[in-house]
Tab-separated table of C-alpha atoms and ligand atoms in Angstrom:
chain	number	residue	atom	x	y	z
A	21	MET	CA	-39.858	16.263	-49.240
A	22	LYS	CA	-38.156	14.329	-46.458
A	23	PRO	CA	-40.290	11.483	-45.103
A	24	LEU	CA	-42.071	12.186	-41.832
A	25	ILE	CA	-41.262	9.520	-39.267
A	26	VAL	CA	-43.463	9.694	-36.186
A	27	ALA	CA	-42.618	7.736	-33.035
A	28	ASN	CA	-45.605	6.917	-30.841
A	29	TRP	CA	-44.137	5.744	-27.538
A	30	LYS	CA	-47.629	5.088	-26.135
A	31	MET	CA	-47.473	4.544	-22.331
A	32	ASN	CA	-43.702	3.887	-22.341
A	33	PRO	CA	-41.033	3.976	-20.968
A	34	PRO	CA	-41.687	3.813	-17.197
A	35	SER	CA	-39.043	6.355	-16.093
A	36	LEU	CA	-37.815	9.774	-17.190
A	37	LYS	CA	-34.269	8.449	-17.232
A	38	GLU	CA	-35.176	5.871	-19.843
A	39	ALA	CA	-37.161	8.444	-21.810
A	40	GLU	CA	-34.147	10.760	-21.842
A	41	ARG	CA	-31.861	7.956	-22.963
A	42	LEU	CA	-34.145	6.880	-25.790
A	43	PHE	CA	-34.723	10.444	-26.941
A	44	ALA	CA	-31.011	11.258	-26.931
A	45	ALA	CA	-30.315	8.200	-29.094
A	46	VAL	CA	-32.791	9.091	-31.824
A	47	LYS	CA	-33.321	12.850	-31.867
A	48	ASN	CA	-30.537	13.939	-34.214
A	49	ILE	CA	-30.883	11.471	-37.030
A	50	LYS	CA	-30.418	13.175	-40.340
A	51	GLY	CA	-32.433	12.514	-43.447
A	52	ALA	CA	-35.954	12.366	-42.120
A	53	GLN	CA	-38.239	14.688	-40.239
A	54	VAL	CA	-38.510	12.853	-36.944
A	55	ILE	CA	-41.393	13.516	-34.574
A	56	ILE	CA	-41.216	11.944	-31.140
A	57	CYS	CA	-44.454	11.606	-29.196
A	58	PRO	CA	-43.709	10.582	-25.591
A	59	PRO	CA	-46.209	10.509	-22.713
A	60	PHE	CA	-47.241	14.062	-21.660
A	61	ILE	CA	-45.288	13.837	-18.431
A	62	TYR	CA	-41.927	13.706	-20.270
A	63	LEU	CA	-42.648	16.391	-22.869
A	64	SER	CA	-41.043	19.391	-21.192
A	65	ALA	CA	-38.084	17.499	-19.785
A	66	ILE	CA	-36.972	16.038	-23.098
A	67	LYS	CA	-38.316	18.858	-25.295
A	68	ALA	CA	-40.068	16.493	-27.660
A	69	ASN	CA	-41.896	17.912	-30.676
A	70	GLY	CA	-44.995	15.672	-30.631
A	71	ALA	CA	-47.790	14.605	-28.269
A	72	GLN	CA	-50.086	11.568	-28.296
A	73	ASP	CA	-53.385	13.298	-27.608
A	74	VAL	CA	-54.948	16.602	-26.598
A	75	PHE	CA	-58.220	17.908	-25.150
A	76	TRP	CA	-60.841	19.864	-27.128
A	77	GLU	CA	-60.857	23.048	-25.025
A	78	ASN	CA	-58.013	25.435	-24.294
A	79	ARG	CA	-58.758	26.075	-20.625
A	80	GLY	CA	-61.250	25.438	-17.886
A	81	ALA	CA	-62.596	22.910	-15.413
A	82	TYR	CA	-61.473	19.687	-17.070
A	83	THR	CA	-59.641	17.690	-14.432
A	84	GLY	CA	-56.720	15.717	-15.733
A	85	GLU	CA	-56.790	17.078	-19.286
A	86	ILE	CA	-54.068	18.783	-21.345
A	87	SER	CA	-55.008	21.610	-23.713
A	88	PRO	CA	-53.708	22.459	-27.195
A	89	ALA	CA	-52.512	25.832	-25.875
A	90	MET	CA	-50.439	24.096	-23.174
A	91	LEU	CA	-48.778	21.885	-25.771
A	92	LYS	CA	-48.120	24.783	-28.108
A	93	ASN	CA	-46.652	26.875	-25.295
A	94	ILE	CA	-44.087	24.246	-24.330
A	95	GLY	CA	-42.888	23.919	-27.917
A	96	VAL	CA	-44.844	20.913	-29.180
A	97	LYS	CA	-45.564	21.100	-32.928
A	98	TYR	CA	-47.442	17.915	-33.788
A	99	VAL	CA	-50.193	15.988	-32.025
A	100	ILE	CA	-51.623	12.537	-32.702
A	101	ILE	CA	-55.429	12.645	-32.565
A	102	GLY	CA	-57.937	9.800	-32.845
A	103	HIS	CA	-55.558	6.905	-32.273
A	104	SER	CA	-57.483	3.621	-32.374
A	105	GLU	CA	-56.428	2.831	-28.802
A	106	ARG	CA	-58.153	6.028	-27.643
A	107	ARG	CA	-61.190	5.314	-29.805
A	108	LYS	CA	-61.346	1.932	-28.056
A	109	HIS	CA	-60.348	2.595	-24.435
A	110	GLN	CA	-61.472	6.212	-24.023
A	111	LYS	CA	-64.486	5.748	-26.304
A	112	GLU	CA	-63.489	8.667	-28.511
A	113	THR	CA	-65.980	9.214	-31.321
A	114	ASN	CA	-65.498	10.900	-34.701
A	115	GLU	CA	-67.360	13.922	-33.245
A	116	ILE	CA	-64.998	14.240	-30.261
A	117	ILE	CA	-62.031	13.766	-32.573
A	118	ALA	CA	-63.288	16.504	-34.930
A	119	GLU	CA	-63.501	18.929	-31.972
A	120	LYS	CA	-59.939	18.081	-30.952
A	121	LEU	CA	-58.695	18.586	-34.515
A	122	LYS	CA	-60.325	22.010	-34.792
A	123	VAL	CA	-58.941	23.357	-31.513
A	124	ALA	CA	-55.483	21.933	-32.180
A	125	LEU	CA	-55.402	23.586	-35.627
A	126	LYS	CA	-56.614	26.863	-34.156
A	127	VAL	CA	-53.587	27.143	-31.853
A	128	GLY	CA	-51.198	26.165	-34.660
A	129	LEU	CA	-50.493	22.526	-33.827
A	130	LYS	CA	-50.237	20.060	-36.707
A	131	PRO	CA	-52.679	17.219	-36.068
A	132	ILE	CA	-51.884	13.674	-37.154
A	133	LEU	CA	-55.300	12.053	-37.515
A	134	CYS	CA	-55.304	8.251	-37.228
A	135	ILE	CA	-57.895	6.387	-39.250
A	136	ASP	CA	-58.583	2.898	-40.482
A	137	LYS	CA	-61.462	3.862	-42.786
A	138	VAL	CA	-61.817	6.690	-45.275
A	139	SER	CA	-65.176	7.565	-43.665
A	140	GLN	CA	-63.282	8.712	-40.549
A	141	ILE	CA	-61.793	11.673	-42.433
A	142	PRO	CA	-63.781	14.813	-41.556
A	143	LYS	CA	-64.979	16.577	-44.700
A	144	ASN	CA	-64.659	20.188	-43.638
A	145	ILE	CA	-61.325	20.235	-41.767
A	146	LYS	CA	-58.227	21.190	-43.726
A	147	GLY	CA	-54.557	21.027	-42.730
A	148	LEU	CA	-54.408	17.484	-41.380
A	149	ILE	CA	-51.720	14.854	-41.641
A	150	ILE	CA	-53.481	11.500	-41.970
A	151	ALA	CA	-52.093	8.209	-40.686
A	152	TYR	CA	-53.642	5.078	-42.146
A	153	GLU	CA	-53.468	2.489	-39.388
A	154	PRO	CA	-55.378	-0.719	-40.133
A	155	LEU	CA	-56.624	-2.146	-36.831
A	156	PHE	CA	-55.373	-5.661	-37.535
A	157	ALA	CA	-51.821	-4.341	-37.946
A	158	ILE	CA	-51.489	-2.266	-34.774
A	159	GLY	CA	-49.165	-3.899	-32.282
A	160	THR	CA	-49.699	-7.336	-33.789
A	161	GLY	CA	-46.592	-7.867	-35.914
A	162	LYS	CA	-48.964	-8.429	-38.860
A	163	ALA	CA	-48.277	-5.422	-41.049
A	164	CYS	CA	-50.586	-4.580	-43.937
A	165	SER	CA	-49.324	-5.590	-47.370
A	166	PRO	CA	-47.909	-2.615	-49.295
A	167	GLN	CA	-50.353	-3.338	-52.148
A	168	ARG	CA	-53.375	-3.136	-49.878
A	169	ALA	CA	-51.948	-0.103	-48.071
A	170	LYS	CA	-51.391	1.637	-51.409
A	171	LYS	CA	-55.060	1.210	-52.348
A	172	MET	CA	-56.022	2.905	-49.098
A	173	ARG	CA	-53.468	5.643	-49.647
A	174	LEU	CA	-55.001	6.422	-53.021
A	175	ALA	CA	-58.501	6.470	-51.527
A	176	ILE	CA	-57.314	8.781	-48.727
A	177	ASN	CA	-55.637	11.109	-51.238
A	178	LYS	CA	-58.912	11.264	-53.134
A	179	ALA	CA	-60.900	12.091	-50.004
A	180	ALA	CA	-58.403	14.400	-48.324
A	181	GLY	CA	-56.787	16.280	-51.187
A	182	ARG	CA	-53.285	17.406	-50.428
A	183	ALA	CA	-52.953	15.964	-46.910
A	184	LEU	CA	-49.729	14.120	-46.150
A	185	VAL	CA	-50.499	10.436	-45.677
A	186	LEU	CA	-48.543	8.141	-43.370
A	187	TYR	CA	-48.725	4.390	-42.804
A	188	GLY	CA	-48.745	2.861	-39.332
A	189	GLY	CA	-49.128	-0.656	-37.954
A	190	SER	CA	-46.286	-3.090	-37.184
A	191	VAL	CA	-43.714	-1.007	-39.064
A	192	ASN	CA	-40.161	-2.311	-38.632
A	193	SER	CA	-36.808	-1.838	-40.327
A	194	GLN	CA	-37.558	-4.680	-42.772
A	195	ASN	CA	-40.888	-3.453	-44.095
A	196	ALA	CA	-40.568	0.348	-43.661
A	197	LYS	CA	-39.316	1.100	-47.146
A	198	SER	CA	-42.104	-0.834	-48.853
A	199	TYR	CA	-44.615	1.734	-47.548
A	200	THR	CA	-42.678	4.822	-48.580
A	201	LYS	CA	-41.289	3.538	-51.892
A	202	GLU	CA	-43.734	0.925	-53.149
A	203	ALA	CA	-46.963	2.208	-51.635
A	204	GLY	CA	-46.119	5.912	-51.898
A	205	PHE	CA	-46.744	7.016	-48.302
A	206	GLN	CA	-45.007	10.235	-47.243
A	207	GLY	CA	-44.023	8.867	-43.882
A	208	LEU	CA	-44.612	6.342	-41.116
A	209	LEU	CA	-46.200	6.172	-37.680
A	210	VAL	CA	-44.142	3.760	-35.623
A	211	GLY	CA	-45.239	2.307	-32.271
A	212	GLY	CA	-43.412	-0.688	-30.800
A	213	ALA	CA	-40.305	-0.339	-32.984
A	214	SER	CA	-39.821	3.278	-31.874
A	215	LEU	CA	-38.941	2.076	-28.368
A	216	LYS	CA	-35.827	0.289	-29.608
A	217	SER	CA	-33.353	2.966	-30.645
A	218	LYS	CA	-31.350	0.797	-33.061
A	219	GLU	CA	-34.447	-0.495	-34.802
A	220	PHE	CA	-35.914	2.999	-35.042
A	221	ILE	CA	-32.681	4.407	-36.491
A	222	ASP	CA	-32.611	1.545	-39.008
A	223	ILE	CA	-36.173	2.377	-40.067
A	224	ILE	CA	-35.116	5.960	-40.777
A	225	LYS	CA	-31.962	4.909	-42.602
A	226	ASN	CA	-33.793	2.355	-44.708
A	227	VAL	CA	-36.466	4.826	-45.684
A	228	CYS	CA	-34.087	7.686	-46.405
A	229	TYR	CA	-30.885	6.202	-47.712
A	230	ARG	CA	-31.132	2.588	-48.810
B	329	PGA	P1	-47.175	-0.497	-33.773
B	329	PGA	O1	-48.120	0.722	-33.370
B	329	PGA	O2	-46.083	0.076	-34.639
B	329	PGA	O3	-46.660	-1.024	-32.467
B	329	PGA	O4	-48.012	-1.479	-34.508
B	329	PGA	C1	-48.449	1.717	-34.280
B	329	PGA	C2	-49.397	2.682	-33.657
B	329	PGA	O5	-50.233	2.268	-32.843
B	329	PGA	O6	-49.362	3.889	-33.947
């Protein structure tokens, strides 16, 4: 299977023009399955295939929220759920995250659940992609060692059966391959480095071809 490389742009870039430019530079790279998750506001314009979050109901009086049905209906296929930044800033709990996962799965989206502990994997929800993102490695430049990441990958495989497991946290073109080759992850969740097109392309090339 081709590695799954997920770009989490977070709250970047500041203009649609820049979003279009970045997307155009990275969207057709061969070799990997590339999922680009821009801010909601750019999704329809650039026709990206991933989103960074979703609400837990499909319609109703929820000011400011975006539903799984809305994402599905504009062509989004994947959605990141439970990112540590949302757990921290939006106070998302495992219970809220489980609701989001269920509704997203119901409409046919593929959820990418972010965790930093095995206990955050819900027991009764099947069909998830799981991204192991150790908190200390997110946005810090201090990536997890492949040996330590591999231990977690094995523990996640044990808890989550056949789920695809990705690594995320300070991934760059230098360390990317160590997670897919040495530590056995099936893909990567890339934050900061996904905003630099050359670096992001190098990550994909290094993982797929070198
Ligand atoms: P980072 O972010 O690659 O900038 O560390 C990863 C993430 O938060 O998903």
